[in-house]
Coordinates of C-alpha atoms in Angstrom, one line a residue:
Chain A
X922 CA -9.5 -81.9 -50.1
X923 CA -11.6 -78.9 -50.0
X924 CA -15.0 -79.1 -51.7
X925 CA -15.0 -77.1 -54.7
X926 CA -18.1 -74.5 -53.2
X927 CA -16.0 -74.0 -50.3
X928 CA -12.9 -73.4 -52.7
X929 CA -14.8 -70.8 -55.2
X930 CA -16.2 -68.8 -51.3
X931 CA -12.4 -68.9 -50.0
X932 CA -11.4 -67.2 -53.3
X933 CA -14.6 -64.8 -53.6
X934 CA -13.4 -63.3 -50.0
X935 CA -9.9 -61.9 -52.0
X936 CA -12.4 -59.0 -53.2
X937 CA -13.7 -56.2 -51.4
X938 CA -17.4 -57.0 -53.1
X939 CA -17.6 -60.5 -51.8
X940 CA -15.9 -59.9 -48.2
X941 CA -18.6 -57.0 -48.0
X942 CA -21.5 -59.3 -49.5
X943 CA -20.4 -62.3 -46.7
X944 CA -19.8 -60.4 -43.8
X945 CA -16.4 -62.1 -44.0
X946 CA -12.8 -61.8 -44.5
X947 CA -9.9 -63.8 -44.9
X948 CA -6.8 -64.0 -42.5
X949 CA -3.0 -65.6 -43.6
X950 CA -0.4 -67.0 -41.7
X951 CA 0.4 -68.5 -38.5
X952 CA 1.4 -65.5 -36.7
X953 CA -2.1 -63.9 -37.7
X954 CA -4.3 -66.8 -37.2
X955 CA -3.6 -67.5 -33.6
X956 CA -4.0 -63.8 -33.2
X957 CA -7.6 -64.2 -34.5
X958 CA -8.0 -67.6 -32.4
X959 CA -7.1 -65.7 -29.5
X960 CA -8.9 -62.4 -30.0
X961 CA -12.5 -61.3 -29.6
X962 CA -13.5 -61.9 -33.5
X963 CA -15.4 -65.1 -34.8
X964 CA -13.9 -67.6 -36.5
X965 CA -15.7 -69.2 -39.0
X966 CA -13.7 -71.9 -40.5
X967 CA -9.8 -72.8 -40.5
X968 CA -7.5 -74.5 -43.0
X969 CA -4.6 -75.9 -41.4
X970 CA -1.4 -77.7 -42.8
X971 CA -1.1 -80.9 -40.1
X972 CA 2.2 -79.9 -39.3
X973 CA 0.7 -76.7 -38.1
X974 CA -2.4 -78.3 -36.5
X975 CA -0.5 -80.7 -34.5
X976 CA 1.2 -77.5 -32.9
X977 CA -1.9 -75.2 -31.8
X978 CA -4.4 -78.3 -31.0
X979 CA -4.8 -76.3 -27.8
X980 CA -5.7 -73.0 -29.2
X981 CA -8.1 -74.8 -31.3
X982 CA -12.0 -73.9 -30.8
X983 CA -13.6 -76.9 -30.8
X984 CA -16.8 -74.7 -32.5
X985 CA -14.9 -74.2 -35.7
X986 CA -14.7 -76.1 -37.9
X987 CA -11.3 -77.6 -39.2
X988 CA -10.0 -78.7 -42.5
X989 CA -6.6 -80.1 -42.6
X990 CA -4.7 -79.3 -46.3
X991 CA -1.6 -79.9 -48.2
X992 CA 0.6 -76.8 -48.3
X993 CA -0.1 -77.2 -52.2
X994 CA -3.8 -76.5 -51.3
X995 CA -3.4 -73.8 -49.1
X996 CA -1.2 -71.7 -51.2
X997 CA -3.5 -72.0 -53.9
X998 CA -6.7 -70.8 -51.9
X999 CA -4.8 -67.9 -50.0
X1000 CA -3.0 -64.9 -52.4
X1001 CA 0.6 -65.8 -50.3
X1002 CA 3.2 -66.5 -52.7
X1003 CA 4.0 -69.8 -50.1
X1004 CA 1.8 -70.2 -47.0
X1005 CA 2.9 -73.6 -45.0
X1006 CA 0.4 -73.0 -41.7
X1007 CA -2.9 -71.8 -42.2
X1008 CA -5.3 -69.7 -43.1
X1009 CA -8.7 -68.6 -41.8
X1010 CA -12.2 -67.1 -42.6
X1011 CA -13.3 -64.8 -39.9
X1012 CA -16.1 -62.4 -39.6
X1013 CA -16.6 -59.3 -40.3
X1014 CA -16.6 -57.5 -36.6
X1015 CA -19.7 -55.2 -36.2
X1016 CA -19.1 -51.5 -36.5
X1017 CA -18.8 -49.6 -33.1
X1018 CA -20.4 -46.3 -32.0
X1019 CA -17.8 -44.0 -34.4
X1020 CA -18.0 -41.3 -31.7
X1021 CA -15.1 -39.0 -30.9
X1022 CA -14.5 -39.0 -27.0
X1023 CA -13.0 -36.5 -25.0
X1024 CA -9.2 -36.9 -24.4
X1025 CA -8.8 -39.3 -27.4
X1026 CA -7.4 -39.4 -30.8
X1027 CA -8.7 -40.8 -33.8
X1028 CA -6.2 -41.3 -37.0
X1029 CA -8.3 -40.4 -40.2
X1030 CA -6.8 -41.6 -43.9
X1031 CA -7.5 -40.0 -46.3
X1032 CA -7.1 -41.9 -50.1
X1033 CA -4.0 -44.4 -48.4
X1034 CA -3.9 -47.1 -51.4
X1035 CA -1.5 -49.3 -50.7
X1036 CA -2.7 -52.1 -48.2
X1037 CA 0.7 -51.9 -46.4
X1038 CA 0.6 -48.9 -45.7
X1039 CA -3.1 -49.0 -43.7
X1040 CA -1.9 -51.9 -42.3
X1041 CA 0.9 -50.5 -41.0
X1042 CA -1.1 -47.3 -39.9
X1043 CA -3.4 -49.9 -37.9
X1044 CA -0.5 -51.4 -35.9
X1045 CA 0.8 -47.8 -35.2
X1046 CA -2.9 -47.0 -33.7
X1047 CA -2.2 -50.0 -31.4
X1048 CA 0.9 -49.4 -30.7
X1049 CA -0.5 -45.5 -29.4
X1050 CA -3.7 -47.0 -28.2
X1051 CA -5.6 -44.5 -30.7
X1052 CA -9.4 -44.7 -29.9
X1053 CA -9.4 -46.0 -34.0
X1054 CA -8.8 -45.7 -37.1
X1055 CA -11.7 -43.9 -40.0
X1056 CA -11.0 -44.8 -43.8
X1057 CA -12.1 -43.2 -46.7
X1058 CA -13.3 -45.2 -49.4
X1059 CA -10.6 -44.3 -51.5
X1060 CA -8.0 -45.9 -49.1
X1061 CA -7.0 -50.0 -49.5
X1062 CA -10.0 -52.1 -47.8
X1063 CA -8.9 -52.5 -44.1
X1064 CA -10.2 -56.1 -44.5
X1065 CA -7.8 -57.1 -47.7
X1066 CA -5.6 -59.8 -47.0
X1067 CA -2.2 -57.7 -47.3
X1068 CA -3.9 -54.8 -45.4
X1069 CA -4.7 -57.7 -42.5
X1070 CA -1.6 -59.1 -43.0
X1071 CA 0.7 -56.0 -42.6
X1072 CA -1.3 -55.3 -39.0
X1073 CA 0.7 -58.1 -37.5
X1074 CA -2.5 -58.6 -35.5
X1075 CA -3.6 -54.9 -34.7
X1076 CA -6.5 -56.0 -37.1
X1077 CA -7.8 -57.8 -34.1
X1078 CA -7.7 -54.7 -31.4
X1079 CA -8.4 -51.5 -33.3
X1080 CA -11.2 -50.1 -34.5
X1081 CA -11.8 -49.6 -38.5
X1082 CA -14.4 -47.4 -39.7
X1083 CA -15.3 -46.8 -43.8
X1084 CA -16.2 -43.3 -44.5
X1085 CA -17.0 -40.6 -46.9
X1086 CA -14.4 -38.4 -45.3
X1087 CA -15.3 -34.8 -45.5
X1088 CA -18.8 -35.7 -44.9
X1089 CA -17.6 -37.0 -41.8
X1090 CA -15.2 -34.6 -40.7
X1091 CA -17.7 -31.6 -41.1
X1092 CA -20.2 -33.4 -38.8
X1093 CA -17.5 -33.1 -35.8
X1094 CA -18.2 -30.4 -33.5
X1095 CA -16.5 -27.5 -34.2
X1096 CA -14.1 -27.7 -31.1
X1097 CA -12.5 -30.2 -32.0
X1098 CA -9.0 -30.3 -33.4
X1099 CA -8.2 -31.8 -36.5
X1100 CA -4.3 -32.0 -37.5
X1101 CA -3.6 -32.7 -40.9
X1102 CA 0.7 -33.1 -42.1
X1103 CA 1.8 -30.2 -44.4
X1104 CA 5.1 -28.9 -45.2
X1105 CA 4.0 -25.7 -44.8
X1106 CA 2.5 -26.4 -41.1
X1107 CA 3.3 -25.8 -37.5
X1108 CA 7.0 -27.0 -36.0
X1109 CA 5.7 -30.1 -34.1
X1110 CA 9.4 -29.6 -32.2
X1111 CA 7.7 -26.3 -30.8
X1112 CA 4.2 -27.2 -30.1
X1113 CA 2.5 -29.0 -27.2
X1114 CA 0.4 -30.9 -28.7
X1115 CA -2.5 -33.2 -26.4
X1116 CA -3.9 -36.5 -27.6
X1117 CA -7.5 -35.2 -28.2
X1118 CA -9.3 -34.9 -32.0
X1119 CA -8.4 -36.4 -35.3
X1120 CA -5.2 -36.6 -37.1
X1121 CA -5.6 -36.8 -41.0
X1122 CA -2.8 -38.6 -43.4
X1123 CA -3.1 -38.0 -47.0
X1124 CA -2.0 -40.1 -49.4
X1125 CA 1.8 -40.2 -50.4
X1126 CA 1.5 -39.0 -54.0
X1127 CA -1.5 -36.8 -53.4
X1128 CA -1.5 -35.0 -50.4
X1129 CA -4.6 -34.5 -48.5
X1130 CA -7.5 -34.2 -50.9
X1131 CA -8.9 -30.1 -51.4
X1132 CA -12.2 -31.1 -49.1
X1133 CA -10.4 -32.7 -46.3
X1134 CA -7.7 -29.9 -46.3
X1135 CA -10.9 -27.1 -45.6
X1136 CA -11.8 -29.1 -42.2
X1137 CA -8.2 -29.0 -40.9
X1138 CA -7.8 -26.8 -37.6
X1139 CA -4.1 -26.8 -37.4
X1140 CA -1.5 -28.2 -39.4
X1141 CA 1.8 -29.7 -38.9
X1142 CA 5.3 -29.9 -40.4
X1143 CA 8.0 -32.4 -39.3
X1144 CA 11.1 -30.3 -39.5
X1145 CA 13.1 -32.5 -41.7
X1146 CA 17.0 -31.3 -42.3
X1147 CA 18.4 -33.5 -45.6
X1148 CA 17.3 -33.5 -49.3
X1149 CA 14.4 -36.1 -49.5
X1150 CA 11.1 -33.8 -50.5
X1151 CA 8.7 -35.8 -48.4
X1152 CA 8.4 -39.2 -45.5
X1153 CA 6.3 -42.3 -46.3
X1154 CA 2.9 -42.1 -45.1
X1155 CA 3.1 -44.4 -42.0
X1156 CA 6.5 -42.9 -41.3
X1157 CA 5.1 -39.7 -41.0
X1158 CA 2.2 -41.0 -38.7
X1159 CA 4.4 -42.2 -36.6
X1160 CA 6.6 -39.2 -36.0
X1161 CA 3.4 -37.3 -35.8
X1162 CA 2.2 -39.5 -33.0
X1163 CA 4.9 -39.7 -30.9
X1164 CA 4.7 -35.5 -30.9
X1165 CA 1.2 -36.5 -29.5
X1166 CA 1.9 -39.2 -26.6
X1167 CA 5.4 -37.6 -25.8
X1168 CA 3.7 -35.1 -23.0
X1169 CA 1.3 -37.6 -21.9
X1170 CA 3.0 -39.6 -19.6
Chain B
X1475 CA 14.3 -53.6 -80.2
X1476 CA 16.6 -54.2 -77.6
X1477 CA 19.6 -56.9 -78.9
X1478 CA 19.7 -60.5 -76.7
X1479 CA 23.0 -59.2 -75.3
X1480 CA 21.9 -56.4 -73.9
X1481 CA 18.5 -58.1 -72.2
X1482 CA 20.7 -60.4 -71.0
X1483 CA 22.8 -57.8 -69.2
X1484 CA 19.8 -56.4 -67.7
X1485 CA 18.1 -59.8 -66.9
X1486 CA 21.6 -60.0 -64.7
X1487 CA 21.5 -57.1 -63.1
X1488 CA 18.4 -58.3 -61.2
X1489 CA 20.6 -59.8 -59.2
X1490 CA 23.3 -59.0 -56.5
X1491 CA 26.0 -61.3 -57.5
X1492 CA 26.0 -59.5 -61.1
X1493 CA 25.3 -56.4 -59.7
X1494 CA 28.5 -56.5 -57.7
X1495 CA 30.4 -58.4 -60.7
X1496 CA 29.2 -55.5 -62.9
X1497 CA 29.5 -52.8 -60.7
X1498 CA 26.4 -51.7 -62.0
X1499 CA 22.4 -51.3 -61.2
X1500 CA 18.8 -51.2 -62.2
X1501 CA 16.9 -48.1 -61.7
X1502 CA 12.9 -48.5 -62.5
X1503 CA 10.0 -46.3 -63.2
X1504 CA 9.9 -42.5 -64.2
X1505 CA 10.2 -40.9 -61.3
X1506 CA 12.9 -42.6 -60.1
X1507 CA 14.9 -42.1 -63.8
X1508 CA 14.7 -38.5 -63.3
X1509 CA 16.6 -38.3 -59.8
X1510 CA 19.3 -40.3 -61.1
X1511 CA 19.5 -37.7 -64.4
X1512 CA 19.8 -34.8 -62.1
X1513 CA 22.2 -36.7 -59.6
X1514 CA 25.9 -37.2 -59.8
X1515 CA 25.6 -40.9 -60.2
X1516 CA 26.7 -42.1 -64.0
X1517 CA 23.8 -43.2 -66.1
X1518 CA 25.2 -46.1 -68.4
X1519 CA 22.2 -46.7 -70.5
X1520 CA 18.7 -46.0 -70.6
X1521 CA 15.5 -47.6 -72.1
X1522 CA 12.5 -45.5 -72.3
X1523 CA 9.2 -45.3 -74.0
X1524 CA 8.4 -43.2 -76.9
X1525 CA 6.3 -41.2 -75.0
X1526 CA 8.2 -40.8 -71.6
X1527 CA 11.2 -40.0 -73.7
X1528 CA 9.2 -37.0 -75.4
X1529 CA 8.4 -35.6 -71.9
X1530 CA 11.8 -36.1 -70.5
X1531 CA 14.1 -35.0 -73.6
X1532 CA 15.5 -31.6 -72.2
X1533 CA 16.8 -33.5 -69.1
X1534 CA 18.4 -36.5 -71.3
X1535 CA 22.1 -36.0 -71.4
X1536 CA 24.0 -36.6 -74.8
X1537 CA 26.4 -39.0 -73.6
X1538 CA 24.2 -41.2 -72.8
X1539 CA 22.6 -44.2 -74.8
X1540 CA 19.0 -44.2 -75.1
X1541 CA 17.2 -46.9 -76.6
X1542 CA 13.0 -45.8 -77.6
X1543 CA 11.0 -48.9 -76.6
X1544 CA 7.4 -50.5 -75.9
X1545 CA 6.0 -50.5 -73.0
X1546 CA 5.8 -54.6 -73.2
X1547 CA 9.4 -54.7 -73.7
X1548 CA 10.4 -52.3 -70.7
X1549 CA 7.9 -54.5 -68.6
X1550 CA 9.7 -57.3 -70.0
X1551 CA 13.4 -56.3 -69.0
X1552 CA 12.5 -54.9 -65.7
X1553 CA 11.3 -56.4 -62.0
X1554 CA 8.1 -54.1 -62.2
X1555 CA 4.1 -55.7 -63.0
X1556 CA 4.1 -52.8 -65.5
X1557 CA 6.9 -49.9 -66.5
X1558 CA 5.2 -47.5 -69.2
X1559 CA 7.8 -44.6 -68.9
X1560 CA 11.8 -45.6 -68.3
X1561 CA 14.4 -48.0 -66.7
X1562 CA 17.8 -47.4 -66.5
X1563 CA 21.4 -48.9 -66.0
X1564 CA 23.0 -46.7 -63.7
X1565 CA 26.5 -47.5 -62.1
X1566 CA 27.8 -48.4 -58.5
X1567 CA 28.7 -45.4 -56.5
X1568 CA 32.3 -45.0 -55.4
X1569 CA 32.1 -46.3 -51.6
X1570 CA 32.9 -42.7 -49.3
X1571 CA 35.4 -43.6 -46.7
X1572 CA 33.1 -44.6 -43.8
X1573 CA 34.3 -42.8 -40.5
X1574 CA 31.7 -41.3 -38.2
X1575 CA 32.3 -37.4 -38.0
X1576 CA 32.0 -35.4 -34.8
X1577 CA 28.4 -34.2 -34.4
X1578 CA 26.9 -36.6 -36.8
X1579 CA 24.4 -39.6 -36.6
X1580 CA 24.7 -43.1 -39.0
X1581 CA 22.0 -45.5 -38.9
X1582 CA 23.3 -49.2 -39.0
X1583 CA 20.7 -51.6 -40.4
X1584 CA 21.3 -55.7 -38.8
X1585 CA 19.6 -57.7 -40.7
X1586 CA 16.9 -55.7 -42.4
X1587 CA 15.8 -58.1 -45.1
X1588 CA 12.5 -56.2 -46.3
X1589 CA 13.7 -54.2 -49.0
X1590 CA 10.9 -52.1 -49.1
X1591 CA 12.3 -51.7 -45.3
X1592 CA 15.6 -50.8 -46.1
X1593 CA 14.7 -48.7 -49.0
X1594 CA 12.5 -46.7 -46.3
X1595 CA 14.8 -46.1 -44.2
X1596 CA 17.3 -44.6 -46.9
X1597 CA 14.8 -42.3 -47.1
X1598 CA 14.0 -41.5 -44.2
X1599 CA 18.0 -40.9 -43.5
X1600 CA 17.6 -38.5 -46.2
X1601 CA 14.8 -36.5 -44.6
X1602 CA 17.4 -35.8 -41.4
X1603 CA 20.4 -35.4 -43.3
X1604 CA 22.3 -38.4 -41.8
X1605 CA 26.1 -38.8 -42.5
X1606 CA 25.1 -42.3 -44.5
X1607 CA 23.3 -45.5 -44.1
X1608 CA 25.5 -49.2 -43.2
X1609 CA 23.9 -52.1 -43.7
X1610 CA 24.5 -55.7 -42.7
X1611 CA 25.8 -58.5 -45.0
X1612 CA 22.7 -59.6 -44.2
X1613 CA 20.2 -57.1 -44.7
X1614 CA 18.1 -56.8 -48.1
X1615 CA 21.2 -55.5 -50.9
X1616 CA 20.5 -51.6 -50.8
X1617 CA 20.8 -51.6 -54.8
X1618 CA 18.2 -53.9 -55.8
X1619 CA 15.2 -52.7 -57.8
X1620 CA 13.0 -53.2 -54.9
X1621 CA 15.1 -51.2 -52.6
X1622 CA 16.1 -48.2 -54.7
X1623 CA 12.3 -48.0 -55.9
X1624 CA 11.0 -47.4 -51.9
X1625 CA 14.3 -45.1 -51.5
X1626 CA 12.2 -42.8 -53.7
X1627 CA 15.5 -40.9 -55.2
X1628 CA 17.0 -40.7 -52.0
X1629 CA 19.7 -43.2 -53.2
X1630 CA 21.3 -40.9 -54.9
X1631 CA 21.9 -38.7 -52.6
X1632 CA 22.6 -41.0 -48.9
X1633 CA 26.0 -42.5 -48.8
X1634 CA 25.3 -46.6 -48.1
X1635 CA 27.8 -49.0 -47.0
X1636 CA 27.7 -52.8 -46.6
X1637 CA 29.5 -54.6 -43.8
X1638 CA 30.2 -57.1 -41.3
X1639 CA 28.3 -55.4 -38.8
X1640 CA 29.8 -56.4 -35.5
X1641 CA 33.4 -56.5 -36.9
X1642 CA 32.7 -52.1 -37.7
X1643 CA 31.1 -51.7 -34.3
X1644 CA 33.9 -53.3 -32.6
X1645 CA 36.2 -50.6 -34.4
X1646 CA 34.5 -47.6 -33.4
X1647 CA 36.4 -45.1 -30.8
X1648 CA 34.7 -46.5 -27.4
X1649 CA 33.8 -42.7 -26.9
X1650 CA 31.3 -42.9 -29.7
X1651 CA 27.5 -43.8 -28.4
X1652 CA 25.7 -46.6 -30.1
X1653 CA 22.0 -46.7 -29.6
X1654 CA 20.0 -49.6 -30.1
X1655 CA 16.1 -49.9 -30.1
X1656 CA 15.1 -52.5 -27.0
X1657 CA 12.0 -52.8 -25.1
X1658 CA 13.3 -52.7 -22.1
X1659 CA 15.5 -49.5 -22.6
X1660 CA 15.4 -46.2 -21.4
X1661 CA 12.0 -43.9 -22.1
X1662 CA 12.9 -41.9 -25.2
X1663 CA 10.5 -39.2 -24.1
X1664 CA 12.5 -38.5 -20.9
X1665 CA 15.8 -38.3 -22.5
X1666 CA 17.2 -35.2 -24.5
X1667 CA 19.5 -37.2 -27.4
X1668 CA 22.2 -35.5 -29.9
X1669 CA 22.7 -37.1 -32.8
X1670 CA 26.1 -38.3 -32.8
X1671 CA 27.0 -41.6 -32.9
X1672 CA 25.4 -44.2 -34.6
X1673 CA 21.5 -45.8 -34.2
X1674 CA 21.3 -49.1 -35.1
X1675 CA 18.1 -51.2 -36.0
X1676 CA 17.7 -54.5 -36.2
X1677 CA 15.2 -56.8 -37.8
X1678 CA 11.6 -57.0 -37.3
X1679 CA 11.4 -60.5 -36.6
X1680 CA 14.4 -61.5 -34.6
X1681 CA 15.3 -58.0 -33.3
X1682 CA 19.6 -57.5 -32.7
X1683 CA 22.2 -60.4 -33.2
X1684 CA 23.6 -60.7 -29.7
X1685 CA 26.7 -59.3 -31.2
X1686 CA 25.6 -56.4 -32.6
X1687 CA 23.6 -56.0 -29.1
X1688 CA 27.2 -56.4 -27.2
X1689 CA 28.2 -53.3 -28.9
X1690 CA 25.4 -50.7 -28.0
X1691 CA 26.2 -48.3 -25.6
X1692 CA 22.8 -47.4 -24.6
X1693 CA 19.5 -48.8 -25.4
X1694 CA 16.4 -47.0 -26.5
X1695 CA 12.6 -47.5 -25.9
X1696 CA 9.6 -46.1 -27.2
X1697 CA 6.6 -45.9 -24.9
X1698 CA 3.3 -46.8 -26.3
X1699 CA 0.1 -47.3 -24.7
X1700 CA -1.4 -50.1 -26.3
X1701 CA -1.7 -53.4 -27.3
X1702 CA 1.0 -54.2 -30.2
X1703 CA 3.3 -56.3 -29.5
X1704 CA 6.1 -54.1 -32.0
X1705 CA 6.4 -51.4 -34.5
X1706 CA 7.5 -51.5 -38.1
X1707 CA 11.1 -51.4 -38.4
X1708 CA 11.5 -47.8 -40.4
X1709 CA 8.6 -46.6 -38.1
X1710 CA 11.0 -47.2 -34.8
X1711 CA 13.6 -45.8 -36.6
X1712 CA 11.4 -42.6 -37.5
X1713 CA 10.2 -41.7 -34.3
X1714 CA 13.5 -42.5 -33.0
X1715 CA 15.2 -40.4 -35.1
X1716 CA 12.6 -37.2 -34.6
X1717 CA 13.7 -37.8 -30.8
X1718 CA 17.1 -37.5 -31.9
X1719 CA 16.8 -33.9 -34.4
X1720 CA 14.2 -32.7 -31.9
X1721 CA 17.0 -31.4 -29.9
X1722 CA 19.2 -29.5 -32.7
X1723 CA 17.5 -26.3 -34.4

């Protein structure tokens, strides 16, 4: 049984305020926890079913520490419909140096809300090895439980920064490129495009928000050739990216 | 107030067996009420809020029944946390006869159970004008409410067929290519693809059924850089199917 203060801090860390005010964050599911177990970040305390204890006692740090529940209990302190492994609170990493570097791409979101979405965007900047990935504040927390969850362990590798956007973007120096989508952009088909500055998504609904569009240096347009008016967000990303790594080999 | 009868007849059509029984299905939400209005697919009823209705009444057809109700009671027939503007019964397209043209690409879906994923990828077959969509027995059903709502109007415009996958890949001319995502295939980036043929994708989690696998003719890979393990289903299909249209002006 878990203690009821340990209970009511489990559930606290489902909001944005709390995860902030702890330094912590919650992480669901097998497949993510022994990403966690096995990455840099710190673990600060695991619930485990026994079923799924029994199977990762050798991944298990014997510095955290380790509360074996009912699959009852852990459904009711997660926000999965069902969860039957585990779940884990782990801590907040600490922000790196949020420094452009030469020859690398950074993906910049500008009002993303859905936590699927950014998570998906995360695993995309893996996948690309993208130096990281900058937020606005008006895009799903990076640290949510579906945001972490739709990373399929990217949330581990890639680093997440929380910014006022244009603030940010008009601090770059002004040589460097920042791409932004728009149907009214460059061919990426007929550009040569190098893996160096920041590439801005908008939101889906939205677009890119009128003080994000002013720092754009170049926009782009995925020539599209059917009837659908416009690409999901991470769908779009990922096009856009590929254009990027395509003539880096 | 809608009659018991008739919120039984929706309540049914939340699910595939009286979907198929009824030869009818649910479309949710305002945006997506519109697309089927301006589409050739048959609208057999609609429910709509007072206000929604107001907006929308130029584009609402005569022969049509339209019943004006609360928002609670729209929320309450529907799969949506909240519906404040329109739902709609809409009927089953006609099935197209399903035969791969010369110069054309289909994207076969094995297993795609998401149906946020599969409604994606209607989508995105939308965007590049593909000659349809066939989707496993089991993949997610194409016309739930979940799946036509992520299609974002595109189902009424992408021809979508359900089949035994294997059985229809077996039938194909042995001329035709069949492409198939696989980490060990050939470097996307180096090749210069024509869409024709058929791409198929398979699930996220357990990747092609060895039969569907027996039947591709080539297989592709994307090259990333980093340190994730896989992409998103409909992201592997997007930057697949850019390297397939980047070819053809």
């Amino acid at each position: 049984m878990v203690s009821k203060a340990v209970a009511k801090y489990v559930h606290a860390l489902h909001l944005k305020k709390y995860r902030l005010r702890h330094g912590a964050f919650l992480v669901e599911g097998g497949k993510s926890v022994r990403e966690l177990l096995s990455s840099a970040l710190l673990t600060e305390r695991l619930f485990l079913t026994a079923e799924f204890a029994a199977k990762i006692q050798p991944e298990l740090p014997s510095s955290v520490p380790v509360e074996v529940v009912s699959e009852e209990e852990l459904t009711r302190l997660g926000t999965l419909t069902t969860n039957n492994t585990a779940l884990a609170i782990a801590r907040l990493p600490e922000e790196k140096v949020l420094a452009p570097a030469p020859n690398q791409l950074l993906l910049a979101l500008d009002q993303v809300r859905d936590p699927g979405n950014v998570g998906t965007l995360i695993r995309l900047a893996d996948w690309y090895g993208l130096g990281g990935v900058i937020c606005s504040d008006t895009c799903a927390d990076p640290w949510a439980p579906k945001t972490v969850s739709a990373t399929m362990g990217s949330f581990t590798r890639v680093p997440v920064w929380q910014r006022e956007l244009p603030t940010w973007l008009s601090s770059l120096p002004a040589s460097l490129p920042v791409y932004g989508a728009d149907l009214h952009g460059d061919n990426v088909h007929r550009l040569t495009l190098q893996p160096t500055g920041v590439l801005v998504m908008g939101s889906e609904s939205h677009g890119l928000t009128p003080e994000v569009e002013a720092c754009l240096t170049q926009r782009l347009h995925i020539p599209g050739r059917g009837q659908a008016e416009s690409l999901n967000v991470a769908v779009s990303a990922a096009i856009l990216l590929d254009n990027f790594y395509r003539n880096v080999q």
